[in-house]
Coordinates of C-alpha atoms in Angstrom, one line a residue:
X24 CA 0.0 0.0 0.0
X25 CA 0.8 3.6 -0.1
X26 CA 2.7 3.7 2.9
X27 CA 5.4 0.5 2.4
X28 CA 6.0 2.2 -0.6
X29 CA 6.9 5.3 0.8
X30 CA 8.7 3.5 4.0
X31 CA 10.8 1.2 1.2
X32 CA 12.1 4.4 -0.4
X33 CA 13.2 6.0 2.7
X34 CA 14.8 2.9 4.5
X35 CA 13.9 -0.4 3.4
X36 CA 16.1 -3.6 3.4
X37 CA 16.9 -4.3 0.3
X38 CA 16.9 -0.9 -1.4
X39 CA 16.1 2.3 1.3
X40 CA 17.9 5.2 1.1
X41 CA 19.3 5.0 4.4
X42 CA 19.0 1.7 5.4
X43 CA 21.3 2.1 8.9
X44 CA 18.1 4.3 9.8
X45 CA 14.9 3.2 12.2
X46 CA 12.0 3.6 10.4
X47 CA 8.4 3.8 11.8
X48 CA 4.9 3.4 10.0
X49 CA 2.7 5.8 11.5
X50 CA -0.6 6.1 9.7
X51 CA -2.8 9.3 10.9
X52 CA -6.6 8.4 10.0
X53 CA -8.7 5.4 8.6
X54 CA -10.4 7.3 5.2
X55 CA -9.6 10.5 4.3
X56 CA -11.7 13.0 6.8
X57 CA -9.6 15.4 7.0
X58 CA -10.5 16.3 10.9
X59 CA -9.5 13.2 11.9
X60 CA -6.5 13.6 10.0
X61 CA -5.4 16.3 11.4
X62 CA -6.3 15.2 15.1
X63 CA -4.4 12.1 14.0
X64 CA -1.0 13.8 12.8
X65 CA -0.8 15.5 16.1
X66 CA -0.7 11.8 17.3
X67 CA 2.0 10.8 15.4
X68 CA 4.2 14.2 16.1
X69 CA 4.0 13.0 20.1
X70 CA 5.2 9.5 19.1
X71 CA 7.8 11.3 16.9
X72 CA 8.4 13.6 20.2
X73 CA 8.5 10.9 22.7
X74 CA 11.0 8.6 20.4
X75 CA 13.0 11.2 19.3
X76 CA 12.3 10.8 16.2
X77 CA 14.2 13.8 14.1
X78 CA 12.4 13.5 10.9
X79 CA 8.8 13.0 9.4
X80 CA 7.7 12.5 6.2
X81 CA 4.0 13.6 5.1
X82 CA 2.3 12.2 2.2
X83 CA -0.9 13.4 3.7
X84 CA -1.9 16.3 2.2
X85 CA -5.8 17.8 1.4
X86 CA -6.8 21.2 -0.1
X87 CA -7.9 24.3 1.5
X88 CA -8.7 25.5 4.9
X89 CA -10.1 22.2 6.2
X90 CA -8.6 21.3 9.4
X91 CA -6.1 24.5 9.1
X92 CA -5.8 24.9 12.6
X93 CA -5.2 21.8 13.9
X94 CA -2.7 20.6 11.1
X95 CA -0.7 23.8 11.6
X96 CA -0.4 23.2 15.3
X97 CA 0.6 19.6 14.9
X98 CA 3.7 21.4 12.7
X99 CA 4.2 24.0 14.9
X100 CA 4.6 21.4 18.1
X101 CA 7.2 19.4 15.7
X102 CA 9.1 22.8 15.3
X103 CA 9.4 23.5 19.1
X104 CA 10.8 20.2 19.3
X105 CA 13.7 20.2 16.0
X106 CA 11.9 17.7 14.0
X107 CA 11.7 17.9 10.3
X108 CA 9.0 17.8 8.2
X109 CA 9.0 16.7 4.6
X110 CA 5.6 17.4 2.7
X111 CA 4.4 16.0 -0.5
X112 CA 3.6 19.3 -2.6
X113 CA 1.3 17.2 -5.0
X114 CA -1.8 16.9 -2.3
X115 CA -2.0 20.5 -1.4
X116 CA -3.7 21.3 -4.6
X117 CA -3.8 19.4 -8.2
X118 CA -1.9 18.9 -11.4
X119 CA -0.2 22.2 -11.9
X120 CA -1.5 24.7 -9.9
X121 CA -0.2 27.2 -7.8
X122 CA -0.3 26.2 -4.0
X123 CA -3.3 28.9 -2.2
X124 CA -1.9 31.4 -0.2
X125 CA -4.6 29.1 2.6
X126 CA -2.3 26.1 2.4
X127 CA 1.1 28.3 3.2
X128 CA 0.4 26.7 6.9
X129 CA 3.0 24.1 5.5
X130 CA 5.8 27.0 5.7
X131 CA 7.1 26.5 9.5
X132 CA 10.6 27.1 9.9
X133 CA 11.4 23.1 10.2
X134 CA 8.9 22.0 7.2
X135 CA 10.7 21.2 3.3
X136 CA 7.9 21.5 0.9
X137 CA 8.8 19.0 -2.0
X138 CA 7.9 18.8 -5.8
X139 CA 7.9 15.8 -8.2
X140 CA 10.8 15.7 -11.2
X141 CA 11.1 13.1 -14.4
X142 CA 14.2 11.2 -14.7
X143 CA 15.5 14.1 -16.9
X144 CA 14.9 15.8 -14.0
X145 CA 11.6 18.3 -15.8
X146 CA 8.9 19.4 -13.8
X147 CA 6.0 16.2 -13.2
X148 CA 2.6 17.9 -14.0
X149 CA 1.2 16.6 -11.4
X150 CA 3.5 18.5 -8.9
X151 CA 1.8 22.3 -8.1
X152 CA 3.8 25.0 -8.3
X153 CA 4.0 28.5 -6.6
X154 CA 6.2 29.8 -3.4
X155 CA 5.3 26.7 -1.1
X156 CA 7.6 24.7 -3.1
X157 CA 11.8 24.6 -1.9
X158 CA 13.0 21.0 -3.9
X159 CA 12.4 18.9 -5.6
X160 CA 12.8 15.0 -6.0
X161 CA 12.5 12.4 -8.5
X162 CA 9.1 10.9 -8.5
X163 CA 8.6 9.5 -11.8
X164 CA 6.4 6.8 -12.2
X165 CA 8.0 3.2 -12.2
X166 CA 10.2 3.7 -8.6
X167 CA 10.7 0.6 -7.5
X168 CA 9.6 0.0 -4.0
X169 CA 9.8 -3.6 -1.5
X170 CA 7.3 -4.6 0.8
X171 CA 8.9 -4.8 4.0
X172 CA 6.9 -8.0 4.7
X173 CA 8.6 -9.4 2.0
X174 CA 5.3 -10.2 0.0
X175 CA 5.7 -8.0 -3.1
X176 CA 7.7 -5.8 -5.2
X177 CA 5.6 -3.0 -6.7
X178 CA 6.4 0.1 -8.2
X179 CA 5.4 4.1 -7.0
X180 CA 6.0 7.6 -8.4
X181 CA 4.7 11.2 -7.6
X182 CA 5.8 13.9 -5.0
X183 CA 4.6 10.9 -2.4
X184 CA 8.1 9.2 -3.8
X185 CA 9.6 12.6 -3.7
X186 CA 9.4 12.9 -0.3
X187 CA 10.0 9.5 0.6
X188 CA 13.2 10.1 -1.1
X189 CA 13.8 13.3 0.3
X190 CA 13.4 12.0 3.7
X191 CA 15.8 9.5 3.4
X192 CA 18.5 11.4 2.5
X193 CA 17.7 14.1 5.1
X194 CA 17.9 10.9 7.3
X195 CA 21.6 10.2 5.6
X196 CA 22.5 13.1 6.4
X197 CA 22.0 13.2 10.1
X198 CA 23.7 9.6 10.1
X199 CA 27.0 12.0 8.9
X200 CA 26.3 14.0 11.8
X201 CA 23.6 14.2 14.3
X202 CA 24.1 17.5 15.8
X203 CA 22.9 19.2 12.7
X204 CA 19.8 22.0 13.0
X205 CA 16.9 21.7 10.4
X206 CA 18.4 25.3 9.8
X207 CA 21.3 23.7 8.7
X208 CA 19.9 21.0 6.7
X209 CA 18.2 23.4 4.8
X210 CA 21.3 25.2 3.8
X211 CA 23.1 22.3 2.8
X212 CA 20.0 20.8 0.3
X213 CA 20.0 24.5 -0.8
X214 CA 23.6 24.8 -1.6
X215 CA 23.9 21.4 -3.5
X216 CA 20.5 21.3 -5.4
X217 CA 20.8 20.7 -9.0
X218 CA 19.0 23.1 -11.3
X219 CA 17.1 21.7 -14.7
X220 CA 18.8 23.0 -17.4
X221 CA 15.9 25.5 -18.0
X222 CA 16.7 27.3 -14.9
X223 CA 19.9 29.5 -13.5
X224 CA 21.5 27.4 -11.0
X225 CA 21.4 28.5 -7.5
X226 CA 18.4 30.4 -8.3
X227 CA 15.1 29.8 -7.0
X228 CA 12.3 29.4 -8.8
X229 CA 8.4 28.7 -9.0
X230 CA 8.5 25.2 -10.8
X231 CA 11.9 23.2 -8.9
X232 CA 12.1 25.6 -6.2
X233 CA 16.2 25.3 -5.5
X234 CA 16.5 22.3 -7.6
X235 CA 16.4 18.4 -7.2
X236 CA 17.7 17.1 -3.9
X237 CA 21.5 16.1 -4.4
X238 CA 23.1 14.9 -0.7
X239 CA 26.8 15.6 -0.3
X240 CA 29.4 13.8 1.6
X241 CA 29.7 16.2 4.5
X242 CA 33.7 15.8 5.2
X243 CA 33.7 17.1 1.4
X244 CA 32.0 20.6 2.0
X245 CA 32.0 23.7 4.5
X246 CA 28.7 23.3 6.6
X247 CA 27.2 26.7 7.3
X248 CA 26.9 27.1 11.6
X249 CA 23.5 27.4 12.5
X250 CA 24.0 31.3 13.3
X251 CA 25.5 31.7 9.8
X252 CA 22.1 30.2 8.4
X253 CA 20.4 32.0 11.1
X254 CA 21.4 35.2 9.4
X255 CA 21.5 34.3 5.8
X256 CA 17.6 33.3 6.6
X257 CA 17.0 36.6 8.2
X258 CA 16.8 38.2 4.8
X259 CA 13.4 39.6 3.2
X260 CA 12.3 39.7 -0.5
X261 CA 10.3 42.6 -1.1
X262 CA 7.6 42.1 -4.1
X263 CA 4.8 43.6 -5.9
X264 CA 2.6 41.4 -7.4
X265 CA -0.6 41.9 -9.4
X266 CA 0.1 45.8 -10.7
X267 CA -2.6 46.9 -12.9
X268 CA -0.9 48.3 -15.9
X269 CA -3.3 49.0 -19.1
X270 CA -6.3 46.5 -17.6
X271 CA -3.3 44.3 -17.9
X272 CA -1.3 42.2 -14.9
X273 CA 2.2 41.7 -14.4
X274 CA 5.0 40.7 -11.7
X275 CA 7.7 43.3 -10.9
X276 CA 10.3 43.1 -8.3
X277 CA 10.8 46.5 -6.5
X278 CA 14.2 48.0 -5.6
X279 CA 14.9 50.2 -2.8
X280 CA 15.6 53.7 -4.3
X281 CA 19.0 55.3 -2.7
X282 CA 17.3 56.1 0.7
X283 CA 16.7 52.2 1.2
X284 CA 12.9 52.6 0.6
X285 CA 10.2 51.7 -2.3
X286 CA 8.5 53.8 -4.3
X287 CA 4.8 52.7 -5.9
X288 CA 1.7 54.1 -6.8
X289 CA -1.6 54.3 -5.4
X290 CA -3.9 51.5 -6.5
X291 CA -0.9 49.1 -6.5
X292 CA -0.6 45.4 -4.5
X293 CA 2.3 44.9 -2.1
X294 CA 3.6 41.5 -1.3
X295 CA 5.5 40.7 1.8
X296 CA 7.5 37.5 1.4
X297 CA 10.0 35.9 3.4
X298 CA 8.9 32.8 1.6
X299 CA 12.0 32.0 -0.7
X300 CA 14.5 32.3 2.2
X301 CA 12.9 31.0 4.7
X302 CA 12.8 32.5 8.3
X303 CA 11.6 30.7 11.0
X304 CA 7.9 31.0 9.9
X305 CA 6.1 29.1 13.0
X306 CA 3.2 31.9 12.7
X307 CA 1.7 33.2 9.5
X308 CA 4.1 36.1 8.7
X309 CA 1.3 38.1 8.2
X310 CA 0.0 37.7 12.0
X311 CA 3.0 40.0 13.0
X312 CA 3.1 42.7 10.5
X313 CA 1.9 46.3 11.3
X314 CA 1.9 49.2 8.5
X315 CA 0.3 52.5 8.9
X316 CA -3.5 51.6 8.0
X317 CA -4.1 55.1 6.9
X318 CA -2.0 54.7 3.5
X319 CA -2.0 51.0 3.1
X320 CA -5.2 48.4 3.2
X321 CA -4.8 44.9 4.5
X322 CA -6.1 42.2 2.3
X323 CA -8.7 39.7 3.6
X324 CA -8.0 37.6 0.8
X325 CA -4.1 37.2 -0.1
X326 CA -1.7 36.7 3.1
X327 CA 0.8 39.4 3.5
X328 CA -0.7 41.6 1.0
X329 CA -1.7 45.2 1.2
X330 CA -3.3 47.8 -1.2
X331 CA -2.1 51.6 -1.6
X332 CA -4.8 53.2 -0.5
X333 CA -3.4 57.0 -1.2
X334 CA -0.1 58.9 -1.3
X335 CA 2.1 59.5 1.2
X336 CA 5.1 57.9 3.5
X337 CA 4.3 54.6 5.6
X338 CA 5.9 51.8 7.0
X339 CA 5.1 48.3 7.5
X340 CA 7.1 46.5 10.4
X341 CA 7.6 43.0 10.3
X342 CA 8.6 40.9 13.1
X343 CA 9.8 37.1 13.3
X344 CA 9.1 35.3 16.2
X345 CA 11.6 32.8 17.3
X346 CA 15.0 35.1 16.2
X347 CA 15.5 38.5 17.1
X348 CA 14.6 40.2 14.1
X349 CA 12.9 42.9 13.3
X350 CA 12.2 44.8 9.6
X351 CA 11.1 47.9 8.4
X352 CA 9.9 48.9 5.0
X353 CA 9.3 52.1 3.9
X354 CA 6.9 53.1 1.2
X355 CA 6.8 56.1 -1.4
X356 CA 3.2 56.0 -2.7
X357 CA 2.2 58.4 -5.2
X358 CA -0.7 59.2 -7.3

């Protein structure tokens, strides 16, 4: 079934990624109700806690707002306690769709959102795309997984392989060491992802994220400390998204004029991401931003997005829970 194939490609006998690992089955819910999902997972986190378990893979997944509370706490409780999560980027939405801003509750600081590549290593199109997505992993159909029973030999595919894949070598990787950080691990699957060939390496972008999952021997590379990732994570990417330009719509990244702030125009849409480096994101980012309200509009509907309500000077503050960081952005809005 669906989980001995995942469990084979993470650390089964005969052909696991890291077979020196100890692997547990946990299985959240009988059916797919997504409540009892969600109550289930935070199940499985405290057996992860209680174990010391360091790394969880989820090939859960269910669209919208449905249980968003509950899942996001049983993420949030893995965070307070350094475990990883790897989540299947396929079951948030379908086929290629960009992942709603609603399902960015998968963004904690410890969780690696993962997408599905061919063996050429091109985007699946059953993998969604969007700013939820970090790696990616192959996941092409015809995988060949074991049954750790021994009964069967079968075959698997999808981001639900990606993951399993991922997770394994995440797990390889704390066999090198185990006092790494998930800050760290991050770091080191971001500096050695491979880019496809349609995409500027060591760039990030909305189809592979940083590229397919490529584990290094450690004693071969510099690993970044935790407070050197601590500060490269600290960094914000400022975007506007959704200008209206002749009845037309179009992405542009703003640049701080010489005085460090950003100039715009009434009317336009102001993104606040942290997204593509992430911070440690164990609240919505958007739950501790302030602006001036006089000038700028929350939106109800997009996370982190405001409208320029009218000309003038404002700021929006941005603070990070968990690190000692706090930004300000200052706006230029003009007519």
């Amino acid at each position: 079934n669906h989980t001995n194939h995942m469990s084979t490609l993470i650390c089964g006998k005969t052909r696991g990624v890291a077979p020196d690992c100890e692997l547990y089955n946990l299985y959240p819910s009988v059916g797919y109700n997504t409540t009892n999902i969600a109550d289930g997972f935070m199940k499985c986190v405290d057996f992860c806690i209680e174990r010391g378990i360091r790394v969880i893979n989820d090939s859960v997944g269910f669209n919208g707002e449905t249980c968003l509370a509950n899942y996001r706490a049983a993420y949030k409780k893995a965070y307070d306690n350094n475990i990883i999560i790897v989540s299947a980027l396929g079951n948030s939405d379908k086929g290629q769709n960009k992942v709603a801003d609603e399902n960015l509750w998968m963004l904690t600081g410890n969780s690696l959102n993962i997408g599905a590549c061919e063996k050429d290593g091109s985007h699946r199109s059953d993998t969604c795309i969007g700013r939820s997505i970090m790696f990616n992993n192959y996941g092409f159909t015809g995988l060949q997984t074991w049954n750790p029973n021994g009964k069967y030999n079968a075959t698997t595919g999808k981001t639900s392989a990606a993951t399993g894949l991922t997770t394994g070598c995440i797990a390889l990787l704390l066999c090198q060491d185990p006092t790494l950080t998930v800050r760290q691990i991050y770091h080191i699957l971001k500096d050695n992802a491979i880019q496809h060939t349609d995409y500027i390496q060591g760039e990030w972008n909305q189809y592979y994220g940083w590229g397919r999952i490529n584990v290094p021997v450690l004693s071969n590379i510099k690993v970044k400390s935790d407070e050197e990732c601590r500060l490269l994570d600290s960094e914000i990417e400022i975007v506007n998204t959704d200008v209206v330009i002749f009845n037309g719509k179009k992405r542009i990244i703003l640049q701080p004029n010489a005085e460090g702030e950003y100039d715009v125009n009434v009317n336009d849409i102001i993104y606040i991401s942290p997204i593509i480096t992430p911070v440690e994101k164990d609240l919505y980012l958007s739950e501790s931003i302030t602006s001036n309200d006089n000038m700028l509009h929350y939106s109800n509907n997009y996370i982190n997005t405001f409208n320029c309500y009218k000309s003038g000077k404002c700021e929006i503050t941005i603070i990070f829970k968990g690190i000692s960081l706090q930004k300000k952005c200052i706006f230029n809005i003009s007519e």
